[in-house]
Amino acid sequence: MKKNIYILLLLFGLQNGFAIEKDSLNYVKYFKNSDVKANLFDDDCDACGCSASGGSMGFASMLNSNFIGVRYFNQSYKSNDGLYSNSPWYNENFNTIQIWTRIPVAKNIQISALLPYHFHNRESATGKQDISGIGDATVLGMYTIYQTKKDSANLYHALQLGAGIKIPLGKFDAANNGSVNPSYQVGTGSWDYLLASEYVIKRKQLGLNSMLNYVIKTENDKNYRFGNQFNYATTLFYLIEKEAFSLVPQIGVAGEVYEDNYQLNQKVRGTAGDIFMGKLGFEIGKDKFSFGANAMLPINQNLTDGNVKSNYRWSINLNYSL
């Protein structure tokens, strides 16, 4: 059943993507008398491990194709050690502030980069715990392999493929891996690699924006390797354009699938999982500035054998068009 869902998502498009240069995926081609642009890749694999990667949370703006900006996002979880039927649940909060940018480097090629700062906290049997620090940087490149020409009639299509790398700038604390949630880190300590695709289909003001990406994770110097991760999302959007501003409401679904973690080449039990979420958001722009917000709620999840549960995710961002 999951394979069929993934195939449908690939065919019908994905959201949260890479912004596109003006000569490439400019929404002026989608909307008559509009200069709204799309950023089509919505991926952010800056946290790590099974339940807190934020892989479908976002790395995109619907109103700026080339931009620099700042974004804050929060992920709320609860965890249980699973030792007893009445074991207590503890709250966990993952907070991230990111500086992100997207620029064209050649015709049909765009480069995106982000640098996060994490400040996480959680409850435990011994009291409250806090960690903070610079996270892992991510650089991604996307190439437009197909798009409908400007003078095409009613239906617009665009397809991009790309690859990226995650640079281990964040600190990895091996002691945290003994906890219920192995994602309680500010970095993986490993060089990780990303394969990505995105697809847009659009008619008049209505469009569907979709993405798939796969993160290949390597072993760090502590002999720990987080499981590879598959992210997918698809978002329906609609442009409302006024003389003073542009507004793009959005609704969609997103999901993440995590493989097992490994330590000393041995599988770490209870670290695989998956989550499927609904999402709702908007972006509003005026002149060169845009503000966006979105929220995600789990529809179905199975993280770390049910010992970690996602409550919600939300984010806000402020961008300046270059």
CSV table of C-alpha atoms in Angstrom, one decimal:
chain,number,residue,atom,x,y,z
A,1,MET,CA,0.0,0.0,0.0
A,2,LYS,CA,2.8,2.4,0.9
A,3,LYS,CA,4.5,1.7,-2.4
A,4,ASN,CA,1.3,2.7,-4.3
A,5,ILE,CA,1.1,5.9,-2.3
A,6,TYR,CA,4.7,6.8,-3.2
A,7,ILE,CA,4.1,6.2,-6.8
A,8,LEU,CA,1.0,8.3,-6.9
A,9,LEU,CA,2.9,11.2,-5.1
A,10,LEU,CA,5.7,11.0,-7.7
A,11,LEU,CA,3.2,11.1,-10.6
A,12,PHE,CA,1.1,14.0,-9.3
A,13,GLY,CA,3.9,16.1,-7.8
A,14,LEU,CA,5.5,17.1,-4.6
A,15,GLN,CA,5.7,20.2,-2.5
A,16,ASN,CA,8.2,22.1,-0.4
A,17,GLY,CA,10.9,22.6,-3.0
A,18,PHE,CA,13.7,24.4,-4.5
A,19,ALA,CA,13.1,28.0,-5.5
A,20,ILE,CA,13.6,28.5,-9.2
A,21,GLU,CA,15.5,31.2,-11.1
A,22,LYS,CA,13.5,33.8,-13.1
A,23,ASP,CA,14.3,32.2,-16.4
A,24,SER,CA,13.4,28.7,-15.2
A,25,LEU,CA,10.4,28.1,-12.9
A,26,ASN,CA,9.0,31.6,-12.6
A,27,TYR,CA,5.4,31.7,-11.6
A,28,VAL,CA,5.0,34.6,-14.0
A,29,LYS,CA,4.7,31.7,-16.5
A,30,TYR,CA,1.9,30.2,-14.4
A,31,PHE,CA,-0.1,33.3,-13.6
A,32,LYS,CA,-1.1,36.0,-16.1
A,33,ASN,CA,0.2,39.4,-15.0
A,34,SER,CA,1.9,37.8,-12.0
A,35,ASP,CA,5.4,37.7,-10.8
A,36,VAL,CA,5.0,35.2,-8.0
A,37,LYS,CA,7.7,32.6,-8.0
A,38,ALA,CA,8.0,29.0,-6.7
A,39,ASN,CA,10.5,27.4,-4.5
A,40,LEU,CA,9.7,23.8,-5.0
A,41,PHE,CA,11.9,21.7,-2.9
A,42,ASP,CA,10.7,21.8,0.8
A,43,ASP,CA,13.3,19.7,2.5
A,44,ASP,CA,15.3,20.4,5.6
A,45,CYS,CA,17.3,17.5,7.0
A,46,ASP,CA,19.2,19.5,9.5
A,47,ALA,CA,18.2,17.6,12.6
A,48,CYS,CA,18.8,13.9,12.6
A,49,GLY,CA,17.7,10.4,13.3
A,50,CYS,CA,14.3,8.8,13.3
A,51,SER,CA,11.8,11.2,14.6
A,52,ALA,CA,13.1,14.8,14.5
A,53,SER,CA,14.6,15.3,11.1
A,54,GLY,CA,12.0,17.7,9.8
A,55,GLY,CA,12.6,16.2,6.4
A,56,SER,CA,9.2,17.3,5.1
A,57,MET,CA,8.9,20.5,7.2
A,58,GLY,CA,10.2,22.9,4.6
A,59,PHE,CA,13.0,24.5,2.7
A,60,ALA,CA,11.0,26.8,0.4
A,61,SER,CA,9.1,29.9,-0.3
A,62,MET,CA,6.2,30.2,-2.7
A,63,LEU,CA,6.8,33.9,-3.3
A,64,ASN,CA,10.6,34.2,-3.8
A,65,SER,CA,12.6,32.3,-6.3
A,66,ASN,CA,15.9,33.9,-5.3
A,67,PHE,CA,16.1,35.0,-1.7
A,68,ILE,CA,17.8,35.2,1.6
A,69,GLY,CA,15.8,34.7,4.8
A,70,VAL,CA,15.4,33.4,8.3
A,71,ARG,CA,13.0,30.7,9.5
A,72,TYR,CA,12.1,29.4,12.9
A,73,PHE,CA,10.4,26.0,13.3
A,74,ASN,CA,9.3,24.0,16.3
A,75,GLN,CA,8.7,20.3,16.6
A,76,SER,CA,6.9,18.8,19.7
A,77,TYR,CA,7.3,15.2,20.7
A,78,LYS,CA,6.7,13.0,23.7
A,79,SER,CA,8.7,9.8,24.6
A,80,ASN,CA,8.3,6.8,26.8
A,81,ASP,CA,10.9,4.2,27.7
A,82,GLY,CA,8.4,1.4,27.1
A,83,LEU,CA,9.7,-0.6,30.1
A,84,TYR,CA,6.3,-0.8,31.8
A,85,SER,CA,2.7,-0.3,30.7
A,86,ASN,CA,2.4,2.7,33.0
A,87,SER,CA,5.8,4.2,32.2
A,88,PRO,CA,5.5,8.1,32.1
A,89,TRP,CA,5.6,10.1,29.0
A,90,TYR,CA,8.0,13.0,28.8
A,91,ASN,CA,7.8,16.1,26.6
A,92,GLU,CA,10.5,17.0,24.1
A,93,ASN,CA,10.8,20.3,22.1
A,94,PHE,CA,13.1,20.7,19.1
A,95,ASN,CA,13.6,24.3,18.1
A,96,THR,CA,15.6,25.6,15.1
A,97,ILE,CA,16.5,29.0,13.7
A,98,GLN,CA,17.8,28.8,10.1
A,99,ILE,CA,19.5,31.2,7.8
A,100,TRP,CA,18.6,30.1,4.2
A,101,THR,CA,19.2,31.3,0.7
A,102,ARG,CA,18.7,30.3,-2.9
A,103,ILE,CA,20.5,31.7,-5.9
A,104,PRO,CA,20.7,30.7,-9.7
A,105,VAL,CA,24.2,29.8,-10.8
A,106,ALA,CA,23.5,29.0,-14.5
A,107,LYS,CA,20.6,28.5,-16.8
A,108,ASN,CA,18.3,25.9,-15.3
A,109,ILE,CA,20.5,25.4,-12.3
A,110,GLN,CA,19.8,26.7,-8.8
A,111,ILE,CA,21.8,26.3,-5.5
A,112,SER,CA,20.2,26.4,-2.1
A,113,ALA,CA,21.9,26.5,1.2
A,114,LEU,CA,20.9,26.6,4.9
A,115,LEU,CA,22.7,26.9,8.2
A,116,PRO,CA,20.6,26.0,11.3
A,117,TYR,CA,21.0,26.8,15.0
A,118,HIS,CA,19.3,24.3,17.3
A,119,PHE,CA,18.1,24.7,20.9
A,120,HIS,CA,16.3,21.6,22.2
A,121,ASN,CA,14.9,20.8,25.6
A,122,ARG,CA,13.2,17.8,27.1
A,123,GLU,CA,11.9,16.4,30.4
A,124,SER,CA,13.3,13.2,31.9
A,125,ALA,CA,13.2,11.2,35.1
A,126,THR,CA,16.2,13.2,36.4
A,127,GLY,CA,14.9,16.6,35.4
A,128,LYS,CA,14.9,19.0,32.5
A,129,GLN,CA,17.7,18.7,29.9
A,130,ASP,CA,18.8,21.3,27.3
A,131,ILE,CA,21.2,21.2,24.4
A,132,SER,CA,22.0,23.9,21.8
A,133,GLY,CA,24.5,24.8,19.1
A,134,ILE,CA,25.1,25.2,15.4
A,135,GLY,CA,23.6,22.4,13.3
A,136,ASP,CA,24.7,20.7,10.2
A,137,ALA,CA,24.8,22.9,7.0
A,138,THR,CA,23.1,21.7,3.8
A,139,VAL,CA,23.9,22.7,0.2
A,140,LEU,CA,21.6,21.4,-2.6
A,141,GLY,CA,21.6,21.9,-6.4
A,142,MET,CA,18.6,21.4,-8.6
A,143,TYR,CA,18.5,21.1,-12.4
A,144,THR,CA,15.4,21.8,-14.5
A,145,ILE,CA,15.2,18.9,-17.0
A,146,TYR,CA,11.7,19.8,-18.4
A,147,GLN,CA,9.3,22.7,-18.2
A,148,THR,CA,6.4,23.8,-20.4
A,149,LYS,CA,7.2,26.7,-22.7
A,150,LYS,CA,6.0,30.2,-21.9
A,151,ASP,CA,3.5,30.2,-24.8
A,152,SER,CA,2.0,26.8,-23.8
A,153,ALA,CA,-1.8,27.1,-23.4
A,154,ASN,CA,-3.6,26.0,-20.3
A,155,LEU,CA,-1.4,23.5,-18.3
A,156,TYR,CA,2.0,24.1,-17.0
A,157,HIS,CA,4.5,21.3,-16.0
A,158,ALA,CA,8.0,21.5,-14.6
A,159,LEU,CA,10.3,18.7,-13.4
A,160,GLN,CA,13.6,19.1,-11.5
A,161,LEU,CA,16.2,16.6,-10.4
A,162,GLY,CA,19.1,17.3,-8.0
A,163,ALA,CA,21.6,16.3,-5.3
A,164,GLY,CA,23.1,17.8,-2.2
A,165,ILE,CA,25.3,17.3,0.7
A,166,LYS,CA,25.0,17.8,4.5
A,167,ILE,CA,28.2,19.1,6.2
A,168,PRO,CA,28.7,17.9,9.8
A,169,LEU,CA,29.1,21.2,11.6
A,170,GLY,CA,26.8,20.3,14.5
A,171,LYS,CA,28.1,18.5,17.6
A,172,PHE,CA,27.2,14.8,18.0
A,173,ASP,CA,27.0,13.6,21.6
A,174,ALA,CA,27.2,9.8,21.7
A,175,ALA,CA,25.8,9.8,25.3
A,176,ASN,CA,22.4,10.9,23.9
A,177,ASN,CA,22.0,7.7,21.9
A,178,GLY,CA,21.2,5.8,25.1
A,179,SER,CA,18.0,7.8,25.3
A,180,VAL,CA,14.5,6.8,24.0
A,181,ASN,CA,14.8,9.4,21.2
A,182,PRO,CA,18.2,9.1,19.4
A,183,SER,CA,17.4,12.3,17.5
A,184,TYR,CA,18.1,14.4,20.6
A,185,GLN,CA,21.2,15.9,18.9
A,186,VAL,CA,22.2,19.1,17.2
A,187,GLY,CA,24.1,17.2,14.5
A,188,THR,CA,24.7,13.7,13.1
A,189,GLY,CA,28.5,14.0,13.1
A,190,SER,CA,28.4,12.5,9.6
A,191,TRP,CA,28.6,13.6,5.9
A,192,ASP,CA,25.2,12.8,4.4
A,193,TYR,CA,24.0,12.9,0.8
A,194,LEU,CA,20.7,13.8,-0.7
A,195,LEU,CA,19.0,12.8,-3.9
A,196,ALA,CA,15.9,14.9,-4.8
A,197,SER,CA,13.2,15.4,-7.4
A,198,GLU,CA,10.3,17.8,-7.7
A,199,TYR,CA,7.4,18.3,-10.0
A,200,VAL,CA,4.8,21.1,-10.5
A,201,ILE,CA,1.6,21.0,-12.4
A,202,LYS,CA,-0.4,24.2,-12.7
A,203,ARG,CA,-3.6,25.6,-14.3
A,204,LYS,CA,-4.4,29.3,-13.9
A,205,GLN,CA,-4.3,30.2,-10.2
A,206,LEU,CA,-4.5,26.6,-9.0
A,207,GLY,CA,-1.5,24.3,-8.8
A,208,LEU,CA,0.0,21.2,-7.2
A,209,ASN,CA,3.6,21.2,-6.0
A,210,SER,CA,5.3,17.9,-5.0
A,211,MET,CA,8.7,16.5,-4.0
A,212,LEU,CA,10.5,13.3,-3.2
A,213,ASN,CA,14.0,13.1,-1.7
A,214,TYR,CA,16.2,10.4,-0.2
A,215,VAL,CA,19.0,11.0,2.3
A,216,ILE,CA,21.9,8.6,2.4
A,217,LYS,CA,23.6,8.8,5.8
A,218,THR,CA,27.1,7.7,6.6
A,219,GLU,CA,28.9,6.5,9.8
A,220,ASN,CA,30.3,9.2,12.1
A,221,ASP,CA,33.6,9.1,14.0
A,222,LYS,CA,31.7,7.6,17.0
A,223,ASN,CA,30.8,4.6,14.9
A,224,TYR,CA,27.2,5.5,14.8
A,225,ARG,CA,25.1,5.8,11.6
A,226,PHE,CA,21.6,7.2,11.5
A,227,GLY,CA,19.3,5.3,9.1
A,228,ASN,CA,18.7,6.5,5.6
A,229,GLN,CA,15.6,8.7,5.2
A,230,PHE,CA,12.9,9.0,2.6
A,231,ASN,CA,10.8,12.2,2.5
A,232,TYR,CA,7.8,13.1,0.4
A,233,ALA,CA,5.2,15.9,0.3
A,234,THR,CA,2.5,17.2,-2.0
A,235,THR,CA,0.8,20.6,-1.6
A,236,LEU,CA,-2.2,22.2,-3.3
A,237,PHE,CA,-1.8,26.0,-3.7
A,238,TYR,CA,-3.9,28.9,-5.0
A,239,LEU,CA,-2.7,32.4,-5.9
A,240,ILE,CA,-4.7,35.4,-4.6
A,241,GLU,CA,-3.2,38.5,-6.1
A,242,LYS,CA,-4.2,42.0,-5.1
A,243,GLU,CA,-2.7,45.4,-6.1
A,244,ALA,CA,-0.9,45.8,-2.7
A,245,PHE,CA,0.0,42.2,-2.0
A,246,SER,CA,0.0,38.5,-3.1
A,247,LEU,CA,-1.3,35.7,-1.0
A,248,VAL,CA,-0.8,31.9,-1.5
A,249,PRO,CA,-2.8,29.6,0.8
A,250,GLN,CA,-1.7,26.0,0.8
A,251,ILE,CA,-2.9,22.6,2.0
A,252,GLY,CA,-1.3,19.2,1.6
A,253,VAL,CA,0.2,16.1,3.1
A,254,ALA,CA,3.8,15.0,3.9
A,255,GLY,CA,5.6,12.0,5.2
A,256,GLU,CA,8.9,10.6,6.3
A,257,VAL,CA,10.2,7.0,6.4
A,258,TYR,CA,13.3,6.1,8.5
A,259,GLU,CA,15.5,3.1,8.2
A,260,ASP,CA,17.3,1.5,11.2
A,261,ASN,CA,20.2,3.2,12.9
A,262,TYR,CA,23.5,1.3,13.3
A,263,GLN,CA,26.2,1.4,16.0
A,264,LEU,CA,29.5,-0.5,15.5
A,265,ASN,CA,27.9,-2.0,12.4
A,266,GLN,CA,25.1,-3.5,14.5
A,267,LYS,CA,21.5,-2.6,13.9
A,268,VAL,CA,20.0,-0.6,16.8
A,269,ARG,CA,16.6,-2.0,17.5
A,270,GLY,CA,13.6,0.2,17.7
A,271,THR,CA,15.1,3.1,15.7
A,272,ALA,CA,13.2,2.7,12.4
A,273,GLY,CA,9.8,4.3,11.8
A,274,ASP,CA,7.5,6.4,9.7
A,275,ILE,CA,5.1,9.3,10.0
A,276,PHE,CA,2.4,10.7,7.7
A,277,MET,CA,1.1,14.3,8.3
A,278,GLY,CA,-1.4,16.8,7.1
A,279,LYS,CA,-0.2,20.3,6.5
A,280,LEU,CA,-1.8,23.8,6.2
A,281,GLY,CA,-0.1,27.1,5.6
A,282,PHE,CA,0.1,30.4,3.7
A,283,GLU,CA,2.6,32.9,2.4
A,284,ILE,CA,1.9,36.6,1.9
A,285,GLY,CA,4.2,39.0,0.0
A,286,LYS,CA,4.6,42.7,-0.6
A,287,ASP,CA,7.4,44.2,-2.7
A,288,LYS,CA,10.5,42.2,-2.0
A,289,PHE,CA,9.5,40.8,1.4
A,290,SER,CA,7.4,37.7,2.1
A,291,PHE,CA,6.1,36.1,5.3
A,292,GLY,CA,5.0,32.5,5.6
A,293,ALA,CA,3.7,30.1,8.2
A,294,ASN,CA,2.6,26.5,8.2
A,295,ALA,CA,1.6,23.8,10.6
A,296,MET,CA,1.7,20.0,10.4
A,297,LEU,CA,-0.3,17.5,12.4
A,298,PRO,CA,0.3,13.7,12.4
A,299,ILE,CA,-2.3,11.5,10.8
A,300,ASN,CA,-0.5,8.2,11.3
A,301,GLN,CA,2.9,7.5,12.9
A,302,ASN,CA,5.1,4.7,14.2
A,303,LEU,CA,8.3,6.1,15.6
A,304,THR,CA,10.8,4.0,17.5
A,305,ASP,CA,8.4,1.1,18.0
A,306,GLY,CA,5.8,3.6,19.3
A,307,ASN,CA,8.0,5.0,22.1
A,308,VAL,CA,8.2,8.4,20.5
A,309,LYS,CA,5.1,10.3,19.3
A,310,SER,CA,5.0,13.5,17.3
A,311,ASN,CA,2.5,16.1,18.6
A,312,TYR,CA,2.8,18.8,16.0
A,313,ARG,CA,5.2,20.9,13.9
A,314,TRP,CA,4.9,24.6,12.9
A,315,SER,CA,7.2,27.2,11.3
A,316,ILE,CA,7.3,30.8,10.3
A,317,ASN,CA,9.7,32.5,7.9
A,318,LEU,CA,10.6,36.0,6.7
A,319,ASN,CA,12.4,36.3,3.3
A,320,TYR,CA,13.9,39.1,1.2
A,321,SER,CA,13.9,38.6,-2.6
A,322,LEU,CA,17.3,39.1,-4.3
